[in-house]
mmCIF file with all atom_site columns, C-alpha atoms in Angstrom:
data_model
loop_
_atom_site.group_PDB
_atom_site.id
_atom_site.type_symbol
_atom_site.label_atom_id
_atom_site.label_alt_id
_atom_site.label_comp_id
_atom_site.label_asym_id
_atom_site.label_entity_id
_atom_site.label_seq_id
_atom_site.pdbx_PDB_ins_code
_atom_site.Cartn_x
_atom_site.Cartn_y
_atom_site.Cartn_z
_atom_site.occupancy
_atom_site.B_iso_or_equiv
_atom_site.pdbx_formal_charge
_atom_site.auth_seq_id
_atom_site.auth_comp_id
_atom_site.auth_asym_id
_atom_site.auth_atom_id
_atom_site.pdbx_PDB_model_num
ATOM 1   C CA . MET A 1 1   ? 30.419 -8.451  75.519 1.00 0.00 ? 1   MET A CA 1
ATOM 2   C CA . ALA A 1 2   ? 33.493 -7.860  73.389 1.00 0.00 ? 2   ALA A CA 1
ATOM 3   C CA . TYR A 1 3   ? 35.631 -7.504  76.502 1.00 0.00 ? 3   TYR A CA 1
ATOM 4   C CA . ASP A 1 4   ? 34.022 -10.585 78.014 1.00 0.00 ? 4   ASP A CA 1
ATOM 5   C CA . ARG A 1 5   ? 34.777 -12.613 74.864 1.00 0.00 ? 5   ARG A CA 1
ATOM 6   C CA . TYR A 1 6   ? 38.307 -11.193 74.770 1.00 0.00 ? 6   TYR A CA 1
ATOM 7   C CA . VAL A 1 7   ? 39.021 -12.278 78.342 1.00 0.00 ? 7   VAL A CA 1
ATOM 8   C CA . ALA A 1 8   ? 37.319 -15.667 77.852 1.00 0.00 ? 8   ALA A CA 1
ATOM 9   C CA . ILE A 1 9   ? 39.382 -16.528 74.776 1.00 0.00 ? 9   ILE A CA 1
ATOM 10  C CA . CYS A 1 10  ? 42.687 -14.768 75.431 1.00 0.00 ? 10  CYS A CA 1
ATOM 11  C CA . TYR A 1 11  ? 42.874 -15.463 79.190 1.00 0.00 ? 11  TYR A CA 1
ATOM 12  C CA . PRO A 1 12  ? 40.612 -18.477 79.800 1.00 0.00 ? 12  PRO A CA 1
ATOM 13  C CA . LEU A 1 13  ? 42.329 -19.623 82.978 1.00 0.00 ? 13  LEU A CA 1
ATOM 14  C CA . ARG A 1 14  ? 42.106 -16.177 84.571 1.00 0.00 ? 14  ARG A CA 1
ATOM 15  C CA . TYR A 1 15  ? 38.557 -15.430 83.338 1.00 0.00 ? 15  TYR A CA 1
ATOM 16  C CA . MET A 1 16  ? 36.834 -15.710 86.718 1.00 0.00 ? 16  MET A CA 1
ATOM 17  C CA . THR A 1 17  ? 39.477 -13.526 88.350 1.00 0.00 ? 17  THR A CA 1
ATOM 18  C CA . ILE A 1 18  ? 39.393 -10.805 85.689 1.00 0.00 ? 18  ILE A CA 1
ATOM 19  C CA . MET A 1 19  ? 35.629 -10.765 85.042 1.00 0.00 ? 19  MET A CA 1
ATOM 20  C CA . ASN A 1 20  ? 34.554 -10.559 88.677 1.00 0.00 ? 20  ASN A CA 1
ATOM 21  C CA . ASN A 1 21  ? 31.359 -8.886  89.878 1.00 0.00 ? 21  ASN A CA 1
ATOM 22  C CA . SER A 1 22  ? 33.090 -5.552  90.366 1.00 0.00 ? 22  SER A CA 1
ATOM 23  C CA . VAL A 1 23  ? 34.345 -5.398  86.777 1.00 0.00 ? 23  VAL A CA 1
ATOM 24  C CA . CYS A 1 24  ? 30.928 -6.403  85.452 1.00 0.00 ? 24  CYS A CA 1
ATOM 25  C CA . MET A 1 25  ? 29.261 -3.688  87.547 1.00 0.00 ? 25  MET A CA 1
ATOM 26  C CA . TRP A 1 26  ? 31.737 -1.046  86.305 1.00 0.00 ? 26  TRP A CA 1
ATOM 27  C CA . LEU A 1 27  ? 31.215 -2.055  82.667 1.00 0.00 ? 27  LEU A CA 1
ATOM 28  C CA . ALA A 1 28  ? 27.425 -1.963  83.042 1.00 0.00 ? 28  ALA A CA 1
ATOM 29  C CA . ALA A 1 29  ? 27.573 1.366   84.901 1.00 0.00 ? 29  ALA A CA 1
ATOM 30  C CA . ALA A 1 30  ? 29.790 2.877   82.201 1.00 0.00 ? 30  ALA A CA 1
ATOM 31  C CA . CYS A 1 31  ? 27.253 1.872   79.535 1.00 0.00 ? 31  CYS A CA 1
ATOM 32  C CA . TRP A 1 32  ? 24.380 3.380   81.524 1.00 0.00 ? 32  TRP A CA 1
ATOM 33  C CA . VAL A 1 33  ? 26.238 6.609   82.288 1.00 0.00 ? 33  VAL A CA 1
ATOM 34  C CA . MET A 1 34  ? 27.273 7.094   78.653 1.00 0.00 ? 34  MET A CA 1
ATOM 35  C CA . GLY A 1 35  ? 23.716 6.379   77.556 1.00 0.00 ? 35  GLY A CA 1
ATOM 36  C CA . LEU A 1 36  ? 22.407 9.046   79.934 1.00 0.00 ? 36  LEU A CA 1
ATOM 37  C CA . ILE A 1 37  ? 25.075 11.706  79.332 1.00 0.00 ? 37  ILE A CA 1
ATOM 38  C CA . GLU A 1 38  ? 25.393 11.475  75.540 1.00 0.00 ? 38  GLU A CA 1
ATOM 39  C CA . PRO A 1 39  ? 21.962 12.898  74.607 1.00 0.00 ? 39  PRO A CA 1
ATOM 40  C CA . ILE A 1 40  ? 22.073 15.855  77.041 1.00 0.00 ? 40  ILE A CA 1
ATOM 41  C CA . GLY A 1 41  ? 23.781 18.197  74.562 1.00 0.00 ? 41  GLY A CA 1
ATOM 42  C CA . HIS A 1 42  ? 21.310 17.281  71.828 1.00 0.00 ? 42  HIS A CA 1
ATOM 43  C CA . THR A 1 43  ? 18.354 17.844  74.139 1.00 0.00 ? 43  THR A CA 1
ATOM 44  C CA . ILE A 1 44  ? 19.599 21.274  75.200 1.00 0.00 ? 44  ILE A CA 1
ATOM 45  C CA . GLU A 1 45  ? 20.256 22.363  71.620 1.00 0.00 ? 45  GLU A CA 1
ATOM 46  C CA . MET A 1 46  ? 16.917 20.951  70.381 1.00 0.00 ? 46  MET A CA 1
ATOM 47  C CA . SER A 1 47  ? 15.069 22.955  73.028 1.00 0.00 ? 47  SER A CA 1
ATOM 48  C CA . LYS A 1 48  ? 16.471 26.156  71.471 1.00 0.00 ? 48  LYS A CA 1
ATOM 49  C CA . LEU A 1 49  ? 15.013 25.437  68.018 1.00 0.00 ? 49  LEU A CA 1
ATOM 50  C CA . SER A 1 50  ? 11.855 27.068  66.749 1.00 0.00 ? 50  SER A CA 1
ATOM 51  C CA . PHE A 1 51  ? 9.346  25.101  64.711 1.00 0.00 ? 51  PHE A CA 1
ATOM 52  C CA . CYS A 1 52  ? 7.272  27.221  62.357 1.00 0.00 ? 52  CYS A CA 1
ATOM 53  C CA . GLU A 1 53  ? 6.057  24.585  59.924 1.00 0.00 ? 53  GLU A CA 1
ATOM 54  C CA . SER A 1 54  ? 3.965  21.504  60.550 1.00 0.00 ? 54  SER A CA 1
ATOM 55  C CA . HIS A 1 55  ? 4.242  19.956  63.982 1.00 0.00 ? 55  HIS A CA 1
ATOM 56  C CA . THR A 1 56  ? 3.339  16.541  62.618 1.00 0.00 ? 56  THR A CA 1
ATOM 57  C CA . ILE A 1 57  ? 6.204  14.089  62.635 1.00 0.00 ? 57  ILE A CA 1
ATOM 58  C CA . ASN A 1 58  ? 5.986  11.804  59.614 1.00 0.00 ? 58  ASN A CA 1
ATOM 59  C CA . HIS A 1 59  ? 8.116  9.069   61.106 1.00 0.00 ? 59  HIS A CA 1
ATOM 60  C CA . PHE A 1 60  ? 8.069  5.946   63.296 1.00 0.00 ? 60  PHE A CA 1
ATOM 61  C CA . PHE A 1 61  ? 9.396  7.787   66.347 1.00 0.00 ? 61  PHE A CA 1
ATOM 62  C CA . CYS A 1 62  ? 10.536 11.247  67.417 1.00 0.00 ? 62  CYS A CA 1
ATOM 63  C CA . ASP A 1 63  ? 14.069 11.150  66.023 1.00 0.00 ? 63  ASP A CA 1
ATOM 64  C CA . ILE A 1 64  ? 16.563 14.020  66.143 1.00 0.00 ? 64  ILE A CA 1
ATOM 65  C CA . ALA A 1 65  ? 16.972 14.056  62.361 1.00 0.00 ? 65  ALA A CA 1
ATOM 66  C CA . VAL A 1 66  ? 13.228 14.391  61.815 1.00 0.00 ? 66  VAL A CA 1
ATOM 67  C CA . LEU A 1 67  ? 12.982 17.231  64.338 1.00 0.00 ? 67  LEU A CA 1
ATOM 68  C CA . MET A 1 68  ? 15.850 19.058  62.627 1.00 0.00 ? 68  MET A CA 1
ATOM 69  C CA . LYS A 1 69  ? 13.984 18.722  59.313 1.00 0.00 ? 69  LYS A CA 1
ATOM 70  C CA . LEU A 1 70  ? 10.874 20.353  60.876 1.00 0.00 ? 70  LEU A CA 1
ATOM 71  C CA . SER A 1 71  ? 12.805 23.272  62.357 1.00 0.00 ? 71  SER A CA 1
ATOM 72  C CA . CYS A 1 72  ? 12.858 26.645  60.651 1.00 0.00 ? 72  CYS A CA 1
ATOM 73  C CA . SER A 1 73  ? 15.936 27.804  62.571 1.00 0.00 ? 73  SER A CA 1
ATOM 74  C CA . SER A 1 74  ? 19.532 26.822  61.882 1.00 0.00 ? 74  SER A CA 1
ATOM 75  C CA . THR A 1 75  ? 20.390 23.261  62.872 1.00 0.00 ? 75  THR A CA 1
ATOM 76  C CA . LEU A 1 76  ? 24.112 23.536  62.173 1.00 0.00 ? 76  LEU A CA 1
ATOM 77  C CA . THR A 1 77  ? 25.052 23.326  65.867 1.00 0.00 ? 77  THR A CA 1
ATOM 78  C CA . ILE A 1 78  ? 22.999 20.162  66.366 1.00 0.00 ? 78  ILE A CA 1
ATOM 79  C CA . GLU A 1 79  ? 24.389 18.607  63.192 1.00 0.00 ? 79  GLU A CA 1
ATOM 80  C CA . LEU A 1 80  ? 27.944 19.302  64.349 1.00 0.00 ? 80  LEU A CA 1
ATOM 81  C CA . LEU A 1 81  ? 27.109 17.996  67.809 1.00 0.00 ? 81  LEU A CA 1
ATOM 82  C CA . THR A 1 82  ? 25.640 14.844  66.274 1.00 0.00 ? 82  THR A CA 1
ATOM 83  C CA . TYR A 1 83  ? 28.718 14.214  64.162 1.00 0.00 ? 83  TYR A CA 1
ATOM 84  C CA . ILE A 1 84  ? 31.241 15.043  66.886 1.00 0.00 ? 84  ILE A CA 1
ATOM 85  C CA . ILE A 1 85  ? 29.619 13.328  69.862 1.00 0.00 ? 85  ILE A CA 1
ATOM 86  C CA . GLY A 1 86  ? 28.310 10.511  67.700 1.00 0.00 ? 86  GLY A CA 1
ATOM 87  C CA . SER A 1 87  ? 31.734 9.947   66.199 1.00 0.00 ? 87  SER A CA 1
ATOM 88  C CA . LEU A 1 88  ? 33.360 9.974   69.616 1.00 0.00 ? 88  LEU A CA 1
ATOM 89  C CA . CYS A 1 89  ? 30.881 7.707   71.398 1.00 0.00 ? 89  CYS A CA 1
ATOM 90  C CA . THR A 1 90  ? 30.119 5.380   68.521 1.00 0.00 ? 90  THR A CA 1
ATOM 91  C CA . GLY A 1 91  ? 33.606 5.472   67.082 1.00 0.00 ? 91  GLY A CA 1
ATOM 92  C CA . ILE A 1 92  ? 35.413 4.796   70.347 1.00 0.00 ? 92  ILE A CA 1
ATOM 93  C CA . SER A 1 93  ? 33.149 1.883   71.262 1.00 0.00 ? 93  SER A CA 1
ATOM 94  C CA . PHE A 1 94  ? 33.385 0.461   67.728 1.00 0.00 ? 94  PHE A CA 1
ATOM 95  C CA . VAL A 1 95  ? 37.197 0.735   67.736 1.00 0.00 ? 95  VAL A CA 1
ATOM 96  C CA . LEU A 1 96  ? 37.373 -0.937  71.157 1.00 0.00 ? 96  LEU A CA 1
ATOM 97  C CA . ILE A 1 97  ? 35.162 -3.779  69.955 1.00 0.00 ? 97  ILE A CA 1
ATOM 98  C CA . ILE A 1 98  ? 37.146 -4.255  66.739 1.00 0.00 ? 98  ILE A CA 1
ATOM 99  C CA . THR A 1 99  ? 40.455 -4.116  68.658 1.00 0.00 ? 99  THR A CA 1
ATOM 100 C CA . SER A 1 100 ? 39.103 -6.722  71.040 1.00 0.00 ? 100 SER A CA 1
ATOM 101 C CA . TYR A 1 101 ? 38.117 -8.973  68.150 1.00 0.00 ? 101 TYR A CA 1
ATOM 102 C CA . ILE A 1 102 ? 41.458 -8.525  66.393 1.00 0.00 ? 102 ILE A CA 1
ATOM 103 C CA . ASN A 1 103 ? 43.137 -9.775  69.577 1.00 0.00 ? 103 ASN A CA 1
ATOM 104 C CA . ILE A 1 104 ? 40.592 -12.585 69.842 1.00 0.00 ? 104 ILE A CA 1
ATOM 105 C CA . ILE A 1 105 ? 41.130 -13.692 66.238 1.00 0.00 ? 105 ILE A CA 1
ATOM 106 C CA . SER A 1 106 ? 44.902 -13.624 66.638 1.00 0.00 ? 106 SER A CA 1
ATOM 107 C CA . SER A 1 107 ? 44.541 -15.784 69.768 1.00 0.00 ? 107 SER A CA 1
ATOM 108 C CA . ILE A 1 108 ? 42.161 -18.164 67.989 1.00 0.00 ? 108 ILE A CA 1
ATOM 109 C CA . LEU A 1 109 ? 44.565 -18.603 65.105 1.00 0.00 ? 109 LEU A CA 1
ATOM 110 C CA . LYS A 1 110 ? 47.209 -19.772 67.612 1.00 0.00 ? 110 LYS A CA 1
ATOM 111 C CA . ILE A 1 111 ? 44.959 -22.630 68.772 1.00 0.00 ? 111 ILE A CA 1
ATOM 112 C CA . GLN A 1 112 ? 46.337 -25.891 67.378 1.00 0.00 ? 112 GLN A CA 1
ATOM 113 C CA . SER A 1 113 ? 43.171 -28.003 67.159 1.00 0.00 ? 113 SER A CA 1
ATOM 114 C CA . ILE A 1 114 ? 40.582 -27.352 64.481 1.00 0.00 ? 114 ILE A CA 1
ATOM 115 C CA . THR A 1 115 ? 37.697 -28.120 66.839 1.00 0.00 ? 115 THR A CA 1
ATOM 116 C CA . GLY A 1 116 ? 39.115 -25.653 69.363 1.00 0.00 ? 116 GLY A CA 1
ATOM 117 C CA . ARG A 1 117 ? 39.294 -22.956 66.688 1.00 0.00 ? 117 ARG A CA 1
ATOM 118 C CA . ARG A 1 118 ? 35.797 -23.738 65.464 1.00 0.00 ? 118 ARG A CA 1
ATOM 119 C CA . LYS A 1 119 ? 34.377 -23.554 68.992 1.00 0.00 ? 119 LYS A CA 1
ATOM 120 C CA . ALA A 1 120 ? 36.142 -20.242 69.685 1.00 0.00 ? 120 ALA A CA 1
ATOM 121 C CA . PHE A 1 121 ? 34.983 -18.735 66.390 1.00 0.00 ? 121 PHE A CA 1
ATOM 122 C CA . SER A 1 122 ? 31.398 -19.874 66.970 1.00 0.00 ? 122 SER A CA 1
ATOM 123 C CA . THR A 1 123 ? 31.467 -18.245 70.402 1.00 0.00 ? 123 THR A CA 1
ATOM 124 C CA . CYS A 1 124 ? 32.329 -14.876 68.868 1.00 0.00 ? 124 CYS A CA 1
ATOM 125 C CA . ALA A 1 125 ? 30.549 -15.035 65.509 1.00 0.00 ? 125 ALA A CA 1
ATOM 126 C CA . SER A 1 126 ? 27.092 -14.267 66.869 1.00 0.00 ? 126 SER A CA 1
ATOM 127 C CA . HIS A 1 127 ? 28.223 -11.215 68.809 1.00 0.00 ? 127 HIS A CA 1
ATOM 128 C CA . LEU A 1 128 ? 30.294 -9.932  65.896 1.00 0.00 ? 128 LEU A CA 1
ATOM 129 C CA . THR A 1 129 ? 27.292 -10.324 63.573 1.00 0.00 ? 129 THR A CA 1
ATOM 130 C CA . VAL A 1 130 ? 25.103 -8.313  65.947 1.00 0.00 ? 130 VAL A CA 1
ATOM 131 C CA . VAL A 1 131 ? 27.808 -5.634  66.240 1.00 0.00 ? 131 VAL A CA 1
ATOM 132 C CA . PHE A 1 132 ? 28.045 -5.211  62.464 1.00 0.00 ? 132 PHE A CA 1
ATOM 133 C CA . VAL A 1 133 ? 24.247 -5.116  62.009 1.00 0.00 ? 133 VAL A CA 1
ATOM 134 C CA . LEU A 1 134 ? 23.846 -2.539  64.788 1.00 0.00 ? 134 LEU A CA 1
ATOM 135 C CA . TYR A 1 135 ? 26.783 -0.290  63.918 1.00 0.00 ? 135 TYR A CA 1
ATOM 136 C CA . GLY A 1 136 ? 26.060 -0.548  60.192 1.00 0.00 ? 136 GLY A CA 1
ATOM 137 C CA . SER A 1 137 ? 22.516 0.693   60.713 1.00 0.00 ? 137 SER A CA 1
ATOM 138 C CA . ILE A 1 138 ? 23.741 3.458   63.077 1.00 0.00 ? 138 ILE A CA 1
ATOM 139 C CA . PHE A 1 139 ? 26.244 4.726   60.519 1.00 0.00 ? 139 PHE A CA 1
ATOM 140 C CA . VAL A 1 140 ? 23.675 4.635   57.696 1.00 0.00 ? 140 VAL A CA 1
ATOM 141 C CA . THR A 1 141 ? 21.064 6.392   59.838 1.00 0.00 ? 141 THR A CA 1
ATOM 142 C CA . TYR A 1 142 ? 23.036 9.158   61.535 1.00 0.00 ? 142 TYR A CA 1
ATOM 143 C CA . PHE A 1 143 ? 26.306 9.761   59.715 1.00 0.00 ? 143 PHE A CA 1
ATOM 144 C CA . ARG A 1 144 ? 25.163 11.296  56.454 1.00 0.00 ? 144 ARG A CA 1
ATOM 145 C CA . PRO A 1 145 ? 24.365 14.765  55.125 1.00 0.00 ? 145 PRO A CA 1
ATOM 146 C CA . ALA A 1 146 ? 21.348 16.558  56.590 1.00 0.00 ? 146 ALA A CA 1
ATOM 147 C CA . SER A 1 147 ? 19.826 16.952  53.116 1.00 0.00 ? 147 SER A CA 1
ATOM 148 C CA . THR A 1 148 ? 19.118 13.196  53.035 1.00 0.00 ? 148 THR A CA 1
ATOM 149 C CA . PHE A 1 149 ? 17.326 13.037  56.385 1.00 0.00 ? 149 PHE A CA 1
ATOM 150 C CA . SER A 1 150 ? 13.909 12.881  54.717 1.00 0.00 ? 150 SER A CA 1
ATOM 151 C CA . ASP A 1 151 ? 14.750 9.361   53.474 1.00 0.00 ? 151 ASP A CA 1
ATOM 152 C CA . ASN A 1 152 ? 15.489 8.247   57.028 1.00 0.00 ? 152 ASN A CA 1
ATOM 153 C CA . LYS A 1 153 ? 12.552 5.875   57.638 1.00 0.00 ? 153 LYS A CA 1
ATOM 154 C CA . ILE A 1 154 ? 14.067 2.701   56.238 1.00 0.00 ? 154 ILE A CA 1
ATOM 155 C CA . SER A 1 155 ? 17.456 3.099   57.911 1.00 0.00 ? 155 SER A CA 1
ATOM 156 C CA . SER A 1 156 ? 15.742 4.107   61.170 1.00 0.00 ? 156 SER A CA 1
ATOM 157 C CA . LEU A 1 157 ? 13.626 0.981   60.958 1.00 0.00 ? 157 LEU A CA 1
ATOM 158 C CA . ALA A 1 158 ? 16.814 -1.065  60.579 1.00 0.00 ? 158 ALA A CA 1
ATOM 159 C CA . TYR A 1 159 ? 18.329 0.606   63.636 1.00 0.00 ? 159 TYR A CA 1
ATOM 160 C CA . ILE A 1 160 ? 15.228 0.573   65.845 1.00 0.00 ? 160 ILE A CA 1
ATOM 161 C CA . ALA A 1 161 ? 13.520 -2.679  64.852 1.00 0.00 ? 161 ALA A CA 1
ATOM 162 C CA . ILE A 1 162 ? 15.603 -4.988  62.687 1.00 0.00 ? 162 ILE A CA 1
ATOM 163 C CA . ALA A 1 163 ? 18.797 -5.065  64.772 1.00 0.00 ? 163 ALA A CA 1
ATOM 164 C CA . PRO A 1 164 ? 16.970 -5.822  68.070 1.00 0.00 ? 164 PRO A CA 1
ATOM 165 C CA . VAL A 1 165 ? 14.760 -8.440  66.373 1.00 0.00 ? 165 VAL A CA 1
ATOM 166 C CA . PHE A 1 166 ? 17.811 -10.223 64.969 1.00 0.00 ? 166 PHE A CA 1
ATOM 167 C CA . ASN A 1 167 ? 19.580 -10.355 68.357 1.00 0.00 ? 167 ASN A CA 1
ATOM 168 C CA . PRO A 1 168 ? 17.625 -13.309 69.796 1.00 0.00 ? 168 PRO A CA 1
ATOM 169 C CA . VAL A 1 169 ? 17.656 -15.091 66.439 1.00 0.00 ? 169 VAL A CA 1
ATOM 170 C CA . ILE A 1 170 ? 21.428 -14.736 66.031 1.00 0.00 ? 170 ILE A CA 1
ATOM 171 C CA . TYR A 1 171 ? 22.196 -15.702 69.617 1.00 0.00 ? 171 TYR A CA 1
ATOM 172 C CA . SER A 1 172 ? 19.779 -18.627 69.657 1.00 0.00 ? 172 SER A CA 1
ATOM 173 C CA . LEU A 1 173 ? 21.456 -20.143 66.589 1.00 0.00 ? 173 LEU A CA 1
ATOM 174 C CA . LYS A 1 174 ? 24.354 -20.982 68.930 1.00 0.00 ? 174 LYS A CA 1
ATOM 175 C CA . ASN A 1 175 ? 22.027 -23.100 71.043 1.00 0.00 ? 175 ASN A CA 1
ATOM 176 C CA . THR A 1 176 ? 22.660 -26.775 70.250 1.00 0.00 ? 176 THR A CA 1
ATOM 177 C CA . GLU A 1 177 ? 19.111 -27.811 71.203 1.00 0.00 ? 177 GLU A CA 1
ATOM 178 C CA . LEU A 1 178 ? 17.673 -25.280 68.755 1.00 0.00 ? 178 LEU A CA 1
ATOM 179 C CA . LYS A 1 179 ? 20.030 -26.531 66.030 1.00 0.00 ? 179 LYS A CA 1
ATOM 180 C CA . LYS A 1 180 ? 18.890 -30.101 66.653 1.00 0.00 ? 180 LYS A CA 1
ATOM 181 C CA . ALA A 1 181 ? 15.229 -29.058 66.515 1.00 0.00 ? 181 ALA A CA 1
ATOM 182 C CA . LEU A 1 182 ? 15.789 -27.141 63.256 1.00 0.00 ? 182 LEU A CA 1
ATOM 183 C CA . ARG A 1 183 ? 17.601 -30.118 61.700 1.00 0.00 ? 183 ARG A CA 1
ATOM 184 C CA . LYS A 1 184 ? 14.811 -32.444 62.850 1.00 0.00 ? 184 LYS A CA 1
ATOM 185 C CA . ASN A 1 185 ? 12.136 -30.190 61.309 1.00 0.00 ? 185 ASN A CA 1
ATOM 186 C CA . THR A 1 186 ? 14.010 -29.787 57.997 1.00 0.00 ? 186 THR A CA 1
ATOM 187 C CA . ASN A 1 187 ? 14.683 -33.547 57.774 1.00 0.00 ? 187 ASN A CA 1
ATOM 188 C CA . SER A 1 188 ? 11.049 -34.475 58.507 1.00 0.00 ? 188 SER A CA 1
ATOM 189 C CA . SER A 1 189 ? 9.605  -32.085 55.891 1.00 0.00 ? 189 SER A CA 1
#
């Protein structure tokens, strides 16, 4: 979406040429491939662990941090893998998104009309909000010392439940019909 917004705002007249079906398919395929390849190393390393304590997971879902806490063997390799691969995958995508938005903001600031700026900012604000909620919860959940993994439930809930629940709310606030309905309800009560 960041690339889509970047092209739409920085190159509006060439948008349909740049964001053709082929580019959209490649972007979607890249997301799917990364999502499938990234956890392979973790899965292989997790299969090598031995679990000698309780096999009951006291958590919302079977998360890698919780499994490492249950293991009686060394989890150093998995922790390093989590930090390295997580930093690469998450960091690279976050940097690309932020770079895209820096270019977008610099283009928006060049727009002469205030209504044009406002419209461009409103187009990007919802996506940027979702990005910060999602990446913030990812960083809090996975990029911290292993000794604090027992307190992982709240940050995992933010990552797994709160960010996806906020997506439709944040994106629907752009909808003018929803805004009108909300104004009508607040004015009538």
